């Protein structure tokens, strides 16, 4: 996992982790800044989180929460209950179930049994407040296109 983009983003991520811990989340791994040069925070997985926590509801970029669930319907409701929707990851042995779930997730990218895989031919961008438009792929051309409809009654 690479560095964060700036000192400001580093502080933002560290603040999220502090808030999460104060709200009762625990770091199953990571959770600390790596001292030295650069803007590094250990890869972090938070457990014992609740749906209302900031670390679950907001985009932290590179740190995540592992949240158990009892059935797929509950999972989809909880996963989609956010104003953000940049990306999601699914890990399972049942690839058919993963594709059905991916279709129902409101996220711009869904990775199945992998994460952070990018290709210049694939569009990238989020749903809801995770951005608008798409980067990469042929869909990026829409950012540079302005269409117009002209109607005339003859």
Backbone as numpy.savetxt, mean C-alpha at the origin, in Angstrom:
# Nx Ny Nz CAx CAy CAz Cx Cy Cz
15.59 -3.76 1.53 14.73 -2.59 1.53 15.63 -1.36 1.53
15.33 -0.46 0.65 16.16 0.73 0.49 15.81 1.83 1.48
16.47 2.96 1.34 16.25 4.08 2.24 14.93 4.79 1.92
14.47 5.55 2.90 13.35 6.45 2.66 13.87 7.66 1.88
12.98 8.43 1.31 13.37 9.46 0.36 14.02 10.69 0.99
13.73 10.98 2.26 14.24 12.22 2.87 14.21 12.11 4.39
14.85 13.07 5.03 14.80 13.17 6.50 13.36 13.35 6.96
12.61 14.15 6.22 11.19 14.37 6.57 10.40 13.06 6.54
10.59 12.25 5.50 9.87 10.98 5.41 10.35 10.01 6.49
11.63 10.02 6.79 12.17 9.19 7.87 11.49 9.53 9.20
11.38 10.82 9.50 10.73 11.24 10.74 9.25 10.85 10.75
8.61 10.99 9.58 7.19 10.62 9.48 7.00 9.13 9.80
7.82 8.27 9.20 7.71 6.83 9.44 8.00 6.50 10.90
9.06 7.08 11.46 9.38 6.84 12.87 8.24 7.29 13.79
7.62 8.42 13.46 6.48 8.89 14.25 5.30 7.92 14.16
5.03 7.41 12.95 3.97 6.41 12.82 4.24 5.21 13.71
5.47 4.72 13.70 5.81 3.56 14.50 5.65 3.86 15.99
6.06 5.04 16.43 5.89 5.42 17.83 4.41 5.48 18.21
3.61 6.07 17.34 2.16 6.17 17.59 1.55 4.77 17.66
1.94 3.91 16.71 1.42 2.54 16.71 1.74 1.80 18.00
2.96 1.94 18.46 3.36 1.27 19.71 2.58 1.86 20.89
2.37 3.17 20.89 1.61 3.82 21.96 0.17 3.35 21.96
-0.37 3.02 20.77 -1.74 2.53 20.67 -1.86 1.04 20.96
-0.73 0.35 21.18 -0.78 -1.06 21.55 -0.21 -2.03 20.53
0.22 -1.55 19.36 0.83 -2.45 18.38 2.20 -2.90 18.88
2.62 -4.06 18.41 3.93 -4.58 18.76 4.68 -4.89 17.47
5.98 -4.70 17.48 6.80 -5.01 16.31 7.22 -6.48 16.40
6.71 -7.31 15.48 7.15 -8.70 15.42 8.57 -8.76 14.86
8.90 -7.78 14.04 10.26 -7.63 13.54 10.48 -6.15 13.23
11.73 -5.72 13.34 12.07 -4.35 12.99 11.50 -3.33 13.95
11.14 -2.18 13.37 10.52 -1.13 14.16 11.45 -0.02 14.61
12.72 -0.09 14.20 13.66 0.93 14.65 14.40 1.56 13.47
14.83 2.77 13.69 15.69 3.46 12.73 17.07 2.81 12.76
17.68 2.68 11.61 19.04 2.17 11.53 19.96 3.37 11.55
20.74 3.50 12.60 21.63 4.65 12.74 22.76 4.59 11.71
23.27 5.73 11.39 24.35 5.83 10.42 23.92 6.75 9.29
24.59 6.63 8.17 24.26 7.47 7.03 22.97 6.98 6.36
22.22 7.91 5.86 21.02 7.56 5.11 19.77 7.58 5.96
18.67 7.30 5.30 17.35 7.37 5.93 16.74 5.98 6.00
17.29 5.14 6.84 16.88 3.74 6.91 16.08 3.44 8.17
15.01 2.68 7.98 14.24 2.10 9.07 14.20 0.60 8.79
14.38 -0.20 9.83 14.35 -1.65 9.64 13.04 -2.08 8.99
13.08 -3.08 8.12 11.81 -3.64 7.63 10.99 -4.07 8.85
9.75 -3.66 8.88 8.94 -3.80 10.10 7.62 -4.47 9.81
7.25 -5.41 10.68 5.92 -6.01 10.66 5.31 -5.79 12.03
4.16 -5.12 12.04 3.46 -4.85 13.29 2.36 -5.88 13.50
2.20 -6.31 14.75 1.13 -7.24 15.12 0.35 -6.63 16.28
-0.73 -7.30 16.65 -1.61 -6.82 17.71 -2.15 -5.43 17.38
-2.44 -5.23 16.10 -3.00 -3.96 15.66 -4.52 -4.05 15.63
-5.14 -2.91 15.61 -6.60 -2.81 15.50 -6.92 -1.97 14.26
-8.06 -2.20 13.67 -8.43 -1.53 12.43 -8.42 -0.01 12.52
-8.71 0.54 13.68 -8.79 2.00 13.82 -7.41 2.67 13.96
-6.36 1.91 14.18 -5.03 2.48 14.41 -4.50 3.19 13.17
-3.76 4.28 13.39 -3.16 5.03 12.28 -2.25 4.15 11.44
-1.53 3.23 12.07 -0.60 2.37 11.34 -1.32 1.38 10.43
-2.61 1.21 10.63 -3.42 0.36 9.75 -4.12 1.21 8.71
-4.60 2.38 9.08 -5.42 3.20 8.21 -4.64 4.07 7.24
-3.38 4.34 7.50 -2.64 5.27 6.66 -1.46 4.59 5.98
-0.98 5.21 4.90 0.14 4.67 4.14 1.46 5.01 4.83
2.19 3.97 5.20 3.45 4.17 5.90 4.64 3.92 4.98
4.45 3.25 3.87 5.49 3.00 2.87 6.64 2.16 3.41
6.49 0.86 3.28 7.58 -0.05 3.61 7.46 -0.74 4.96
6.50 -0.35 5.73 6.26 -1.01 7.00 4.82 -1.45 6.97
4.51 -2.61 7.54 3.15 -3.10 7.41 2.65 -3.78 8.66
1.36 -4.04 8.66 0.71 -4.72 9.77 0.22 -6.08 9.29
0.45 -7.09 10.11 -0.08 -8.43 9.86 -1.35 -8.56 10.69
-2.48 -8.73 10.02 -3.77 -8.74 10.70 -4.47 -10.05 10.40
-4.71 -10.87 11.42 -5.41 -12.15 11.17 -6.88 -11.91 10.83
-7.48 -12.88 10.14 -8.90 -12.78 9.79 -9.50 -14.18 9.80
-10.83 -14.23 9.91 -11.53 -15.51 9.97 -12.12 -15.93 8.63
-12.56 -14.97 7.82 -13.13 -15.34 6.52 -12.79 -14.26 5.49
-12.79 -14.64 4.20 -12.40 -13.68 3.16 -13.29 -12.44 3.09
-14.59 -12.57 3.36 -15.47 -11.41 3.31 -15.04 -10.37 4.35
-14.71 -10.84 5.54 -14.23 -9.94 6.60 -12.93 -9.27 6.16
-12.06 -10.04 5.56 -10.78 -9.51 5.09 -10.99 -8.39 4.08
-11.85 -8.61 3.10 -12.08 -7.60 2.06 -12.69 -6.33 2.63
-13.65 -6.47 3.51 -14.26 -5.30 4.14 -13.22 -4.50 4.89
-12.38 -5.18 5.65 -11.36 -4.50 6.45 -10.28 -3.88 5.55
-9.86 -4.62 4.54 -8.80 -4.11 3.65 -9.27 -2.90 2.86
-10.51 -2.90 2.43 -11.04 -1.80 1.63 -11.51 -0.61 2.47
-11.53 -0.77 3.79 -11.99 0.30 4.68 -10.85 1.27 4.97
-10.42 1.94 3.93 -9.34 2.92 4.04 -9.52 3.95 2.93
-9.06 5.14 3.17 -9.13 6.16 2.13 -7.98 5.99 1.13
-7.09 5.03 1.39 -5.96 4.79 0.52 -6.12 3.46 -0.22
-5.36 3.31 -1.29 -5.42 2.07 -2.05 -4.29 1.98 -3.07
-3.06 2.16 -2.62 -1.94 2.11 -3.56 -1.65 0.67 -3.99
-1.43 -0.21 -3.03 -1.04 -1.57 -3.38 -1.45 -2.53 -2.27
-1.51 -3.80 -2.61 -1.85 -4.85 -1.65 -1.05 -6.09 -1.99
-0.85 -6.92 -1.00 -0.16 -8.19 -1.21 -0.97 -9.32 -0.64
-1.00 -10.43 -1.37 -1.73 -11.63 -0.94 -0.75 -12.80 -0.97
-0.71 -13.56 0.12 0.09 -14.77 0.16 -0.83 -15.94 0.44
-0.80 -16.93 -0.45 -1.67 -18.09 -0.30 -1.21 -19.21 -1.21
-1.66 -20.43 -0.90 -1.42 -21.57 -1.80 -2.54 -21.68 -2.83
-3.67 -21.04 -2.57 -4.84 -21.12 -3.45 -4.84 -19.92 -4.40
-4.23 -20.09 -5.57 -4.09 -18.99 -6.52 -5.45 -18.54 -7.06
-6.38 -19.45 -7.23 -7.73 -19.06 -7.69 -8.39 -18.13 -6.68
-8.29 -18.46 -5.41 -8.86 -17.61 -4.37 -8.14 -16.26 -4.35
-6.83 -16.28 -4.57 -6.07 -15.03 -4.59 -6.55 -14.13 -5.71
-6.81 -14.67 -6.89 -7.29 -13.85 -8.01 -8.70 -13.31 -7.75
-9.56 -14.12 -7.13 -10.90 -13.62 -6.80 -10.80 -12.49 -5.78
-9.91 -12.64 -4.82 -9.71 -11.60 -3.80 -9.12 -10.35 -4.42
-8.12 -10.52 -5.28 -7.47 -9.37 -5.94 -8.48 -8.54 -6.72
-9.43 -9.21 -7.36 -10.44 -8.49 -8.15 -11.32 -7.60 -7.25
-11.48 -7.97 -5.99 -12.36 -7.24 -5.09 -11.63 -6.20 -4.23
-10.30 -6.25 -4.23 -9.53 -5.26 -3.47 -9.49 -3.94 -4.23
-9.73 -2.85 -3.53 -9.66 -1.53 -4.15 -8.24 -0.98 -3.97
-7.35 -1.51 -4.82 -5.95 -1.10 -4.80 -5.44 -1.09 -6.23
-4.54 -0.18 -6.52 -4.02 -0.03 -7.88 -3.16 -1.18 -8.34
-2.43 -1.82 -7.43 -1.60 -2.98 -7.74 -1.85 -4.03 -6.68
-2.00 -5.27 -7.09 -2.10 -6.38 -6.15 -1.04 -7.41 -6.53
-0.15 -7.67 -5.60 0.87 -8.70 -5.81 0.41 -9.99 -5.15
0.57 -11.12 -5.83 0.21 -12.43 -5.29 1.48 -13.24 -5.10
1.72 -13.64 -3.87 2.90 -14.44 -3.49 4.22 -13.77 -3.86
4.21 -12.44 -3.90 5.41 -11.64 -4.13 5.07 -10.21 -3.69
6.06 -9.33 -3.74 5.78 -7.94 -3.37 6.82 -7.04 -4.00
6.40 -5.84 -4.38 7.29 -4.84 -4.98 7.90 -5.30 -6.29
7.14 -5.99 -7.10 7.60 -6.39 -8.43 7.11 -5.32 -9.40
8.03 -4.74 -10.16 7.67 -3.69 -11.10 8.19 -4.05 -12.48
7.46 -3.62 -13.47 7.87 -3.78 -14.87 7.37 -2.53 -15.59
8.19 -1.99 -16.47 7.83 -0.76 -17.18 6.58 -0.93 -18.03
6.21 -2.16 -18.37 5.01 -2.39 -19.18 3.73 -2.41 -18.34
3.86 -2.50 -17.02 2.69 -2.56 -16.14 2.34 -1.18 -15.61
1.08 -0.78 -15.68 0.71 0.52 -15.10 0.83 0.48 -13.58
1.21 1.60 -12.99 1.31 1.69 -11.53 0.66 2.97 -11.06
-0.19 2.86 -10.06 -0.86 4.01 -9.47 -1.95 3.51 -8.54
-2.43 4.38 -7.69 -3.35 3.95 -6.65 -4.80 4.29 -6.91
-5.62 3.80 -6.02 -7.04 4.11 -5.98 -7.26 5.12 -4.85
-8.41 5.72 -4.84 -8.84 6.64 -3.79 -7.80 7.74 -3.58
-7.37 7.99 -2.34 -6.43 9.08 -2.08 -4.97 8.66 -2.27
-4.75 7.56 -2.93 -3.38 7.11 -3.21 -2.94 7.55 -4.60
-3.47 8.64 -5.05 -3.03 9.20 -6.31 -4.06 9.05 -7.40
-3.76 9.69 -8.52 -4.62 9.59 -9.68 -3.74 9.46 -10.89
-4.29 8.79 -11.89 -3.49 8.52 -13.07 -2.60 7.32 -12.84
-1.89 6.95 -13.88 -1.00 5.80 -13.82 0.37 6.17 -14.35
1.38 5.63 -13.72 2.74 5.73 -14.21 3.05 4.42 -14.92
3.94 4.47 -15.86 4.44 3.30 -16.58 3.34 2.68 -17.46
3.73 1.75 -18.30 2.79 1.11 -19.21 2.17 2.10 -20.17
1.31 1.60 -21.04 0.66 2.48 -22.02 -0.28 3.47 -21.34
-0.77 3.14 -20.15 -1.69 4.03 -19.43 -1.06 5.35 -19.04
0.27 5.42 -18.97 0.94 6.67 -18.61 0.66 7.75 -19.66
0.40 7.36 -20.88 0.13 8.33 -21.94 -1.11 9.16 -21.66
-2.04 8.63 -20.88 -3.24 9.38 -20.52 -2.92 10.64 -19.73
-1.78 10.64 -19.02 -1.38 11.82 -18.26 -1.01 12.97 -19.19
-0.63 12.64 -20.43 -0.18 13.66 -21.39 -1.20 13.89 -22.49
-2.39 13.35 -22.31 -3.42 13.45 -23.34 -4.60 14.25 -22.80
-5.08 15.17 -23.60 -6.28 15.89 -23.24 -7.26 15.70 -24.38
-8.34 14.99 -24.11 -9.32 14.71 -25.16 -10.44 15.73 -25.09
-11.10 15.88 -26.22 -12.20 16.84 -26.29 -13.30 16.23 -27.14
-14.53 16.45 -26.72 -15.69 16.05 -27.51 -16.34 17.31 -28.04
-16.68 17.33 -29.32 -17.36 18.46 -29.95 -18.64 17.94 -30.60
-19.77 18.51 -30.24 -21.04 18.07 -30.79 -21.68 19.23 -31.56
-22.21 18.93 -32.74 -22.85 19.95 -33.56 -24.18 19.42 -34.04
-25.20 20.23 -33.88 -26.50 19.85 -34.43 -26.58 20.41 -35.84
-26.84 19.55 -36.79 -26.94 19.97 -38.19 -28.36 20.01 -38.67
